[in-house]
Short mmCIF file of C-alpha atoms in Angstrom, two decimals:
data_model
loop_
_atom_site.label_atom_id
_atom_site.label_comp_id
_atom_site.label_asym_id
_atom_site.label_seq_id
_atom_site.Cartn_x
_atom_site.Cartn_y
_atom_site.Cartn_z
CA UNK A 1 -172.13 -144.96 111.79
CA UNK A 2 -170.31 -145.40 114.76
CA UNK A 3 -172.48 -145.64 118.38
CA UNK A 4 -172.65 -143.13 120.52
CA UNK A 5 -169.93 -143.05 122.96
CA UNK A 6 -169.42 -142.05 126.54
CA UNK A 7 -166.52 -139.03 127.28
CA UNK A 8 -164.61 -138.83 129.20
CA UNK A 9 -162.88 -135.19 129.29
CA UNK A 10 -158.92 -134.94 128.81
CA UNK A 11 -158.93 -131.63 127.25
CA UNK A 12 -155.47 -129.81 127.47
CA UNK A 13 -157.07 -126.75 128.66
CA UNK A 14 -156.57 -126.09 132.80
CA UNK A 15 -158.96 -126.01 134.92
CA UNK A 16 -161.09 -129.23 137.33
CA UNK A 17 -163.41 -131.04 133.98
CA UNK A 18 -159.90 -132.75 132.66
CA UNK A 19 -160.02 -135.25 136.01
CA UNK A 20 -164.28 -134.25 136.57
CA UNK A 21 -165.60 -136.92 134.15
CA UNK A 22 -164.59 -140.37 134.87
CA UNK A 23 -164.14 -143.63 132.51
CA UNK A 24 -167.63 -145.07 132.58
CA UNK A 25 -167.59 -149.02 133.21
CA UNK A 26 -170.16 -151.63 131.66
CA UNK A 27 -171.40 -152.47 128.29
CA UNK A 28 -174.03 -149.92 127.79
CA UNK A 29 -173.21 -146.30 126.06
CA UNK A 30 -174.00 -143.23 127.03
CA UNK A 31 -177.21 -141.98 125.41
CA UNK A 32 -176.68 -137.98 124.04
CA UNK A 33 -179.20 -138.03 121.47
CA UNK A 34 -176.60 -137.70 118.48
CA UNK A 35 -172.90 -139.42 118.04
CA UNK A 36 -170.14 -138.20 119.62
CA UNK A 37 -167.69 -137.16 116.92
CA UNK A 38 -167.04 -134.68 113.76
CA UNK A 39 -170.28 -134.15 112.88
CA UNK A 40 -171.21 -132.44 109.33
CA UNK A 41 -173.72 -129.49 108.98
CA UNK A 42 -177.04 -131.77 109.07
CA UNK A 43 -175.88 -133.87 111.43
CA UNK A 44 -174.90 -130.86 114.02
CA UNK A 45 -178.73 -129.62 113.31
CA UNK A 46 -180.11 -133.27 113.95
CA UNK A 47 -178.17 -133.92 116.55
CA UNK A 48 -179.57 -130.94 118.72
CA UNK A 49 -183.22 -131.90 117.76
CA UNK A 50 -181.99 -135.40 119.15
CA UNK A 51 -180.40 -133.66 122.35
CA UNK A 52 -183.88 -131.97 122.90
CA UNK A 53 -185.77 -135.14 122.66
CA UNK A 54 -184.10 -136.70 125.64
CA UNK A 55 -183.43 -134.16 127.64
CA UNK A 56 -186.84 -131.96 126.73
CA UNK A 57 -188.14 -131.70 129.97
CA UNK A 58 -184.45 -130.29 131.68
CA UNK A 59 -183.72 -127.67 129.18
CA UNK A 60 -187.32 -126.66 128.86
CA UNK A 61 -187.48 -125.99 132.92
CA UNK A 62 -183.86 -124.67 132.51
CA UNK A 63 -185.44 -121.46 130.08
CA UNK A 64 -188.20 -120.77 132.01
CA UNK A 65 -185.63 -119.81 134.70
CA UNK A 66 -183.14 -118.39 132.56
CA UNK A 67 -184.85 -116.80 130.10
CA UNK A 68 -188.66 -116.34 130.21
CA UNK A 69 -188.24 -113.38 133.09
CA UNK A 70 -186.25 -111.36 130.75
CA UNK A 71 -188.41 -112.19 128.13
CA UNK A 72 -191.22 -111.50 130.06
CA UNK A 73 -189.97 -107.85 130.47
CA UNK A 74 -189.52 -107.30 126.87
CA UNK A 75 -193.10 -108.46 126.30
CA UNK A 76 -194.33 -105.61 128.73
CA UNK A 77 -191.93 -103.11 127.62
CA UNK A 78 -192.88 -104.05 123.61
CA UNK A 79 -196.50 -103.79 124.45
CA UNK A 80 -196.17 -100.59 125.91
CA UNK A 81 -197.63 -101.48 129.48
CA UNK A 82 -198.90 -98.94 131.81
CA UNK A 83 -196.89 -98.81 134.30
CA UNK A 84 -194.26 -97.11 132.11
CA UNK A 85 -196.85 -94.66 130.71
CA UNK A 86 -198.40 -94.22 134.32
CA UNK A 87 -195.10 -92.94 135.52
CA UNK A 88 -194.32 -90.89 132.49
CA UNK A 89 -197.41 -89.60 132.95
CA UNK A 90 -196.96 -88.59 136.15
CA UNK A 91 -193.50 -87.36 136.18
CA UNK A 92 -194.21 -84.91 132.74
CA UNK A 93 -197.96 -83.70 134.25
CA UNK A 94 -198.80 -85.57 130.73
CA UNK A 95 -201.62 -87.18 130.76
CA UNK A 96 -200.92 -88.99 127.27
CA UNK A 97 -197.64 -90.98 128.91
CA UNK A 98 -195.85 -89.32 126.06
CA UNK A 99 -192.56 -87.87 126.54
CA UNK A 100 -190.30 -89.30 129.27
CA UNK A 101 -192.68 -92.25 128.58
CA UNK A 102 -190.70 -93.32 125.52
CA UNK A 103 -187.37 -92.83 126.89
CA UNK A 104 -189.13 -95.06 129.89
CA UNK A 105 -190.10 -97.52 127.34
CA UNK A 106 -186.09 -97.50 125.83
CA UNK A 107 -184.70 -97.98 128.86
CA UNK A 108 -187.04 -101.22 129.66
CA UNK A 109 -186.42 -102.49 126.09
CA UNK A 110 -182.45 -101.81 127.04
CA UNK A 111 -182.69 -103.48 130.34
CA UNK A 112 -184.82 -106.69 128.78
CA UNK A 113 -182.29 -107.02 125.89
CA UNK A 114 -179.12 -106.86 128.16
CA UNK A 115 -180.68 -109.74 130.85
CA UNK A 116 -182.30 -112.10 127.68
CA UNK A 117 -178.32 -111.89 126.52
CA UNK A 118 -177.25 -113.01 129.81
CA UNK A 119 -180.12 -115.44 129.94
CA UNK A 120 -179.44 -117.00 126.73
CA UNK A 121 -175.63 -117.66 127.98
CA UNK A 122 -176.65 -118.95 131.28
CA UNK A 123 -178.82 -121.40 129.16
CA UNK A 124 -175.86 -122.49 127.46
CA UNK A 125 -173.83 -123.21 130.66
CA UNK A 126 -176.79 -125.05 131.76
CA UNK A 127 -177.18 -127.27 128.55
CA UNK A 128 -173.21 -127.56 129.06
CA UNK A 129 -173.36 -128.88 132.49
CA UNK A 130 -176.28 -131.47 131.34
CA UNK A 131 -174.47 -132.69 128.92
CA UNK A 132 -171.14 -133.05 131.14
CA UNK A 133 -173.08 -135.09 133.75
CA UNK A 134 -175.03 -137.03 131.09
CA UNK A 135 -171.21 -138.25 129.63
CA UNK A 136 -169.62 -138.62 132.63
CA UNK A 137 -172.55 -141.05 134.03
CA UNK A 138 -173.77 -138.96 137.22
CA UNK A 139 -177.38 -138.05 138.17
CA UNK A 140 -178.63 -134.75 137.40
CA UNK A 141 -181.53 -132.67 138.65
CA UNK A 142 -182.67 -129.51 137.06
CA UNK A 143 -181.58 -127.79 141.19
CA UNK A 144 -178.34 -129.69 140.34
CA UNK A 145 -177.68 -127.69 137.20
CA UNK A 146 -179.47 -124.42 137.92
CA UNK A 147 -177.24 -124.26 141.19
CA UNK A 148 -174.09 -124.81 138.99
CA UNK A 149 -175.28 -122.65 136.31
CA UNK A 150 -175.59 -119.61 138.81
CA UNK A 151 -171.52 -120.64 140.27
CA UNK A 152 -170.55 -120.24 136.89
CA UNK A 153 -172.58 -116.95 135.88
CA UNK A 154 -169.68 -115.01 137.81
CA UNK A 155 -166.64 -115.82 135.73
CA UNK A 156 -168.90 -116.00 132.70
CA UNK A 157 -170.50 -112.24 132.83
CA UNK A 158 -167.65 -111.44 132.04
CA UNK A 159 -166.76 -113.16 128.74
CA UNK A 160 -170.40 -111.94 127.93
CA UNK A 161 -169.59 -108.85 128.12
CA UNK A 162 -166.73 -108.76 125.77
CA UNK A 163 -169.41 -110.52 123.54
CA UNK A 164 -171.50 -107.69 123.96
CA UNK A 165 -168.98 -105.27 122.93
CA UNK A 166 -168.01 -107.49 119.65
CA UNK A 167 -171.78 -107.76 119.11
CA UNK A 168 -171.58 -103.65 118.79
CA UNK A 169 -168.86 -103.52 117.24
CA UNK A 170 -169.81 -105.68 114.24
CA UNK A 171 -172.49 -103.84 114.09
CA UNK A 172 -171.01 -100.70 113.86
CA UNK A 173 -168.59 -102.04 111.11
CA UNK A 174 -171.57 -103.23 108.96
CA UNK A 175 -175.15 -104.71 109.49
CA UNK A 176 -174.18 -108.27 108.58
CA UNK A 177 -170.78 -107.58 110.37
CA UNK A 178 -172.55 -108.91 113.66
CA UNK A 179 -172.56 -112.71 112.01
CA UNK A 180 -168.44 -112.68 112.64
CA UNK A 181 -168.83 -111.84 116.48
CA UNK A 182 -171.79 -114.42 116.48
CA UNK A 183 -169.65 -117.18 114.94
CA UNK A 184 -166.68 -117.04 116.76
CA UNK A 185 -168.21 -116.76 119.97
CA UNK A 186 -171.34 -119.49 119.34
CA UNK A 187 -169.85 -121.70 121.69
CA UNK A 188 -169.23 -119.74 125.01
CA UNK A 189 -172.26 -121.20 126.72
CA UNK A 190 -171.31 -124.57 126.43
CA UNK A 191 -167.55 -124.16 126.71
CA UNK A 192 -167.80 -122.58 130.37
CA UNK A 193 -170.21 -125.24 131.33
CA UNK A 194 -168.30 -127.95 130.10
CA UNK A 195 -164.82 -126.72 131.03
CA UNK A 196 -165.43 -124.29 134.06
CA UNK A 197 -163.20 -121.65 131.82
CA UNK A 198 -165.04 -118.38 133.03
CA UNK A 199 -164.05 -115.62 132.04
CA UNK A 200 -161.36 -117.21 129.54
CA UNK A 201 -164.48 -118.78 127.78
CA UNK A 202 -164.37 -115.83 125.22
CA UNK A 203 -161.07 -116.92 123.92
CA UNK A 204 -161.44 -120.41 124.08
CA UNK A 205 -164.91 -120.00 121.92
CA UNK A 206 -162.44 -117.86 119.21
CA UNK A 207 -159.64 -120.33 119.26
CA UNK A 208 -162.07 -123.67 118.65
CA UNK A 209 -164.16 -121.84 116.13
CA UNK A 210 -161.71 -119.88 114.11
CA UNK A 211 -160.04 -122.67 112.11
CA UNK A 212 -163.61 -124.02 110.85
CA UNK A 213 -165.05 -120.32 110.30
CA UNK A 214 -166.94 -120.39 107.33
CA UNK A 215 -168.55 -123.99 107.84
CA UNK A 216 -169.73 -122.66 111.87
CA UNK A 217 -171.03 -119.41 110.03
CA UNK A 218 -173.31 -121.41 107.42
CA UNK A 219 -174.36 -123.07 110.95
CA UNK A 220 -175.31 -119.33 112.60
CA UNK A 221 -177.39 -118.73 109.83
CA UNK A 222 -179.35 -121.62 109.66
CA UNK A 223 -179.81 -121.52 113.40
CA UNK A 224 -180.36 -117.90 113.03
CA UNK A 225 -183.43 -118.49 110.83
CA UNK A 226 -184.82 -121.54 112.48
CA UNK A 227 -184.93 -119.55 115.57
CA UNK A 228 -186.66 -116.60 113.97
CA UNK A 229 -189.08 -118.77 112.48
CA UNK A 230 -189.96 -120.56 115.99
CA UNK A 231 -190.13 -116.91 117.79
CA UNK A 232 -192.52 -115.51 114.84
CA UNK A 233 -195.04 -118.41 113.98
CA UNK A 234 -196.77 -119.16 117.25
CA UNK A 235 -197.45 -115.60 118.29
CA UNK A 236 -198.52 -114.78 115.11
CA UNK A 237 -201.25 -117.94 115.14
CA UNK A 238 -202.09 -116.97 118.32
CA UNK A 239 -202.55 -112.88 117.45
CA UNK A 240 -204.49 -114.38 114.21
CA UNK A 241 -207.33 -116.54 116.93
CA UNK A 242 -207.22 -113.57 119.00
CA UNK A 243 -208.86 -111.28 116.33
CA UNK A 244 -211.42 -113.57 114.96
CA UNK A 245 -212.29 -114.02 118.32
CA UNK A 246 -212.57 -110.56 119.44
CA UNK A 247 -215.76 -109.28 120.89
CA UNK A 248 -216.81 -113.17 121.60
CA UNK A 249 -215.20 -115.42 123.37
CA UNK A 250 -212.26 -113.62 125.16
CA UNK A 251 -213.49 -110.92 127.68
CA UNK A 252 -212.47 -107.02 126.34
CA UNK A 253 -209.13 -106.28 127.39
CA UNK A 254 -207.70 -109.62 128.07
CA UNK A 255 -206.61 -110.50 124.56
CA UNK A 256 -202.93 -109.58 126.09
CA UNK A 257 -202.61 -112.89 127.62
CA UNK A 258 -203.05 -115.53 125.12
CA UNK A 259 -200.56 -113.18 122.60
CA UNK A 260 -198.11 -112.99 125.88
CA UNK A 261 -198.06 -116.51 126.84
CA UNK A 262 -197.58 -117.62 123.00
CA UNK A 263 -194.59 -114.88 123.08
CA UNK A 264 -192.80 -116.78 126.30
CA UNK A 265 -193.56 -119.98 124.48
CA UNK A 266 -192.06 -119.56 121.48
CA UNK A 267 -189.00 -117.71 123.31
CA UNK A 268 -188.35 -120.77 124.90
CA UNK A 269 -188.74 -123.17 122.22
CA UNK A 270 -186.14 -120.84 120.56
CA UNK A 271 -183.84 -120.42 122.89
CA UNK A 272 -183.66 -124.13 123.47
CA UNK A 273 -183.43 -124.83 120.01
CA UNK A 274 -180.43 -122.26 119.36
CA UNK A 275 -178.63 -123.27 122.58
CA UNK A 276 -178.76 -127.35 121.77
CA UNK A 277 -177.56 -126.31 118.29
CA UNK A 278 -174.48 -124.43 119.85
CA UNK A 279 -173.82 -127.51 122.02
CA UNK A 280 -173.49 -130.06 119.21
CA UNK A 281 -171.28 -127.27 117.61
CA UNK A 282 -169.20 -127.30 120.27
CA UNK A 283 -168.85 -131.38 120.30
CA UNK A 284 -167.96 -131.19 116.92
CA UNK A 285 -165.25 -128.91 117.10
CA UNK A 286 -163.76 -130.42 120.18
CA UNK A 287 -163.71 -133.72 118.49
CA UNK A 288 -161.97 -132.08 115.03
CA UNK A 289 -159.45 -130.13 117.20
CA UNK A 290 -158.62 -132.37 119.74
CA UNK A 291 -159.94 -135.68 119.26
CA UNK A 292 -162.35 -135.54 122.42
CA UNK A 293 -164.27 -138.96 121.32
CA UNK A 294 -160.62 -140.49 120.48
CA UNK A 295 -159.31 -140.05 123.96
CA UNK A 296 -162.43 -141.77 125.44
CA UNK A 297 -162.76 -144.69 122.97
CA UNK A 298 -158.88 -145.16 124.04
CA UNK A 299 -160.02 -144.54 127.69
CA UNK A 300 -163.00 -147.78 127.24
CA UNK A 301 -160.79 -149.98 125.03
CA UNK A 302 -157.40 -149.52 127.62
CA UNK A 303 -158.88 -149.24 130.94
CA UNK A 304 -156.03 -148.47 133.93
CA UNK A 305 -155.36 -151.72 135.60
CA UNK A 306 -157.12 -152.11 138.74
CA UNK A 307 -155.54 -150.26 141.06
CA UNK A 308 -154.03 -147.47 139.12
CA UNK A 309 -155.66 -144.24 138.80
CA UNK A 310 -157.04 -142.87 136.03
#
């Protein structure tokens, strides 16, 4: 198996990451966590556990920014916290927080939904931009790539939003109809963090994902499940301790917060997970399509004299 190489980006598309990334100098590769290149189905799902392990620490601190507020909203909206029955309450003279209450408690759930979407992209730029700097050789901080991640969020709301609207439609069209939006457009995180390409991230996604439909799809599912398996256990363990334990150890009332803070873990674990998946996706279908790790091994082996730019 070939070593893992460093990039440097020449894709055709427009825009400032074909000249961004440099040709690194010196004997030592850059270290990704997986190899740089086509990449079949195991090797996309290794490679993003192998992403994780180096760069833990960034994309962890990256979702709880990103994506444990929203998720922290959808944990008080799905627990059905007061201050939505409270107002209710107050609003309908109904002491029960029924009524407006529920449409209260849509609303939040709407509003939660809509930002952990947004969230989850903004994660993806983020693991994008990580992985740009890691290639390319430059430092990163986590203020570094938050900072970017927000410069980008303008251009990218956008293309999220015309995800949103496939999202629907698939549904519409049929239940499992929703895994044709989700495949074609796995890789907008990491393709407007990569390539700055805004609000033309949407069809850039379509056009690197199309041709290789059916083998991206088999990787939605799997990541699908993994994540729904990493968002279920832990609060589920954690609900389980809380009820043999209730009425000793945890004071009455206050069983909320272990369950909560299990919920925000798991969320992030997930969305990490999901997100590193989609980047190694993305890697491997630049690499197919264009021959990304080609044009850098070309770019180490035939340096520009001295002198010449790159």
């Amino acid at each position: 198996m070939n070593a893992p190489v460093p990039i440097t980006d020449t894709s055709a598309e427009p825009g400032p990451v074909a000249s961004a990334a440099p040709p690194r100098t010196g004997s030592e590769p850059t270290t990704v966590g997986f190899v740089v290149g086509p990449m079949n189905f195991v090797q996309k799902l290794d490679g993003a556990f192998g992403f994780l392990r180096l760069e833990l620490s960034a994309m962890l601190l990256g979702a709880v920014v990103l994506v444990l507020p929203p998720s922290l909203l959808a944990q008080v909206v799905a627990r059905q916290a007061t201050v939505f029955t409270v107002l209710s309450a107050d609003l309908n003279n109904d002491p029960t927080g029924t009524g407006v209450g529920s449409g209260w408690s849509a609303l939040g759930s709407v509003a939660a939904s809509l930002w952990l979407s947004l969230g989850t992209l903004a994660l993806g730029i983020y693991a994008g931009l990580l992985l740009r700097a890691r290639l390319a050789g430059e430092p990163v901080s986590v203020r570094m790539l938050l900072d970017g991640t927000l410069r980008r969020l303008g251009g990218g709301a956008g293309a999220w939003a015309l995800h949103l609207v496939a999202l629907g439609f698939g549904l519409l069209a049929c239940g499992v109809g929703v895994l044709v939006p989700m495949t074609l457009l796995l890789v907008i995180g990491p393709v407007i963090g990569v390539e700055d390409a805004g609000f033309r991230g949407f069809t850039r996604s379509v056009s690197l994902t199309q041709t290789r439909f059916f083998a991206i799809l088999g990787v939605v599912v799997a990541s699908t499940l993994l994540t729904a398996l990493l968002s279920a256990v832990p609060p589920n363990v954690v609900d389980l301790i809380v009820e043999l334990l209730a009425g000793t150890t945890l004071p009455t009332g206050w069983d909320w917060i272990p369950k909560a803070a299990a919920g925000l873990l798991a969320t992030a674990a997930a969305s990490t997970v999901a997100v590193s998946i989609a980047l190694t996706t993305y890697v491997d279908l630049r690499c197919r399509r264009e021959g990304w790790d080609l044009l850098s091994r070309m770019a180490d082996e035939f340096p520009p004299p001295n002198g010449t730019a790159s």
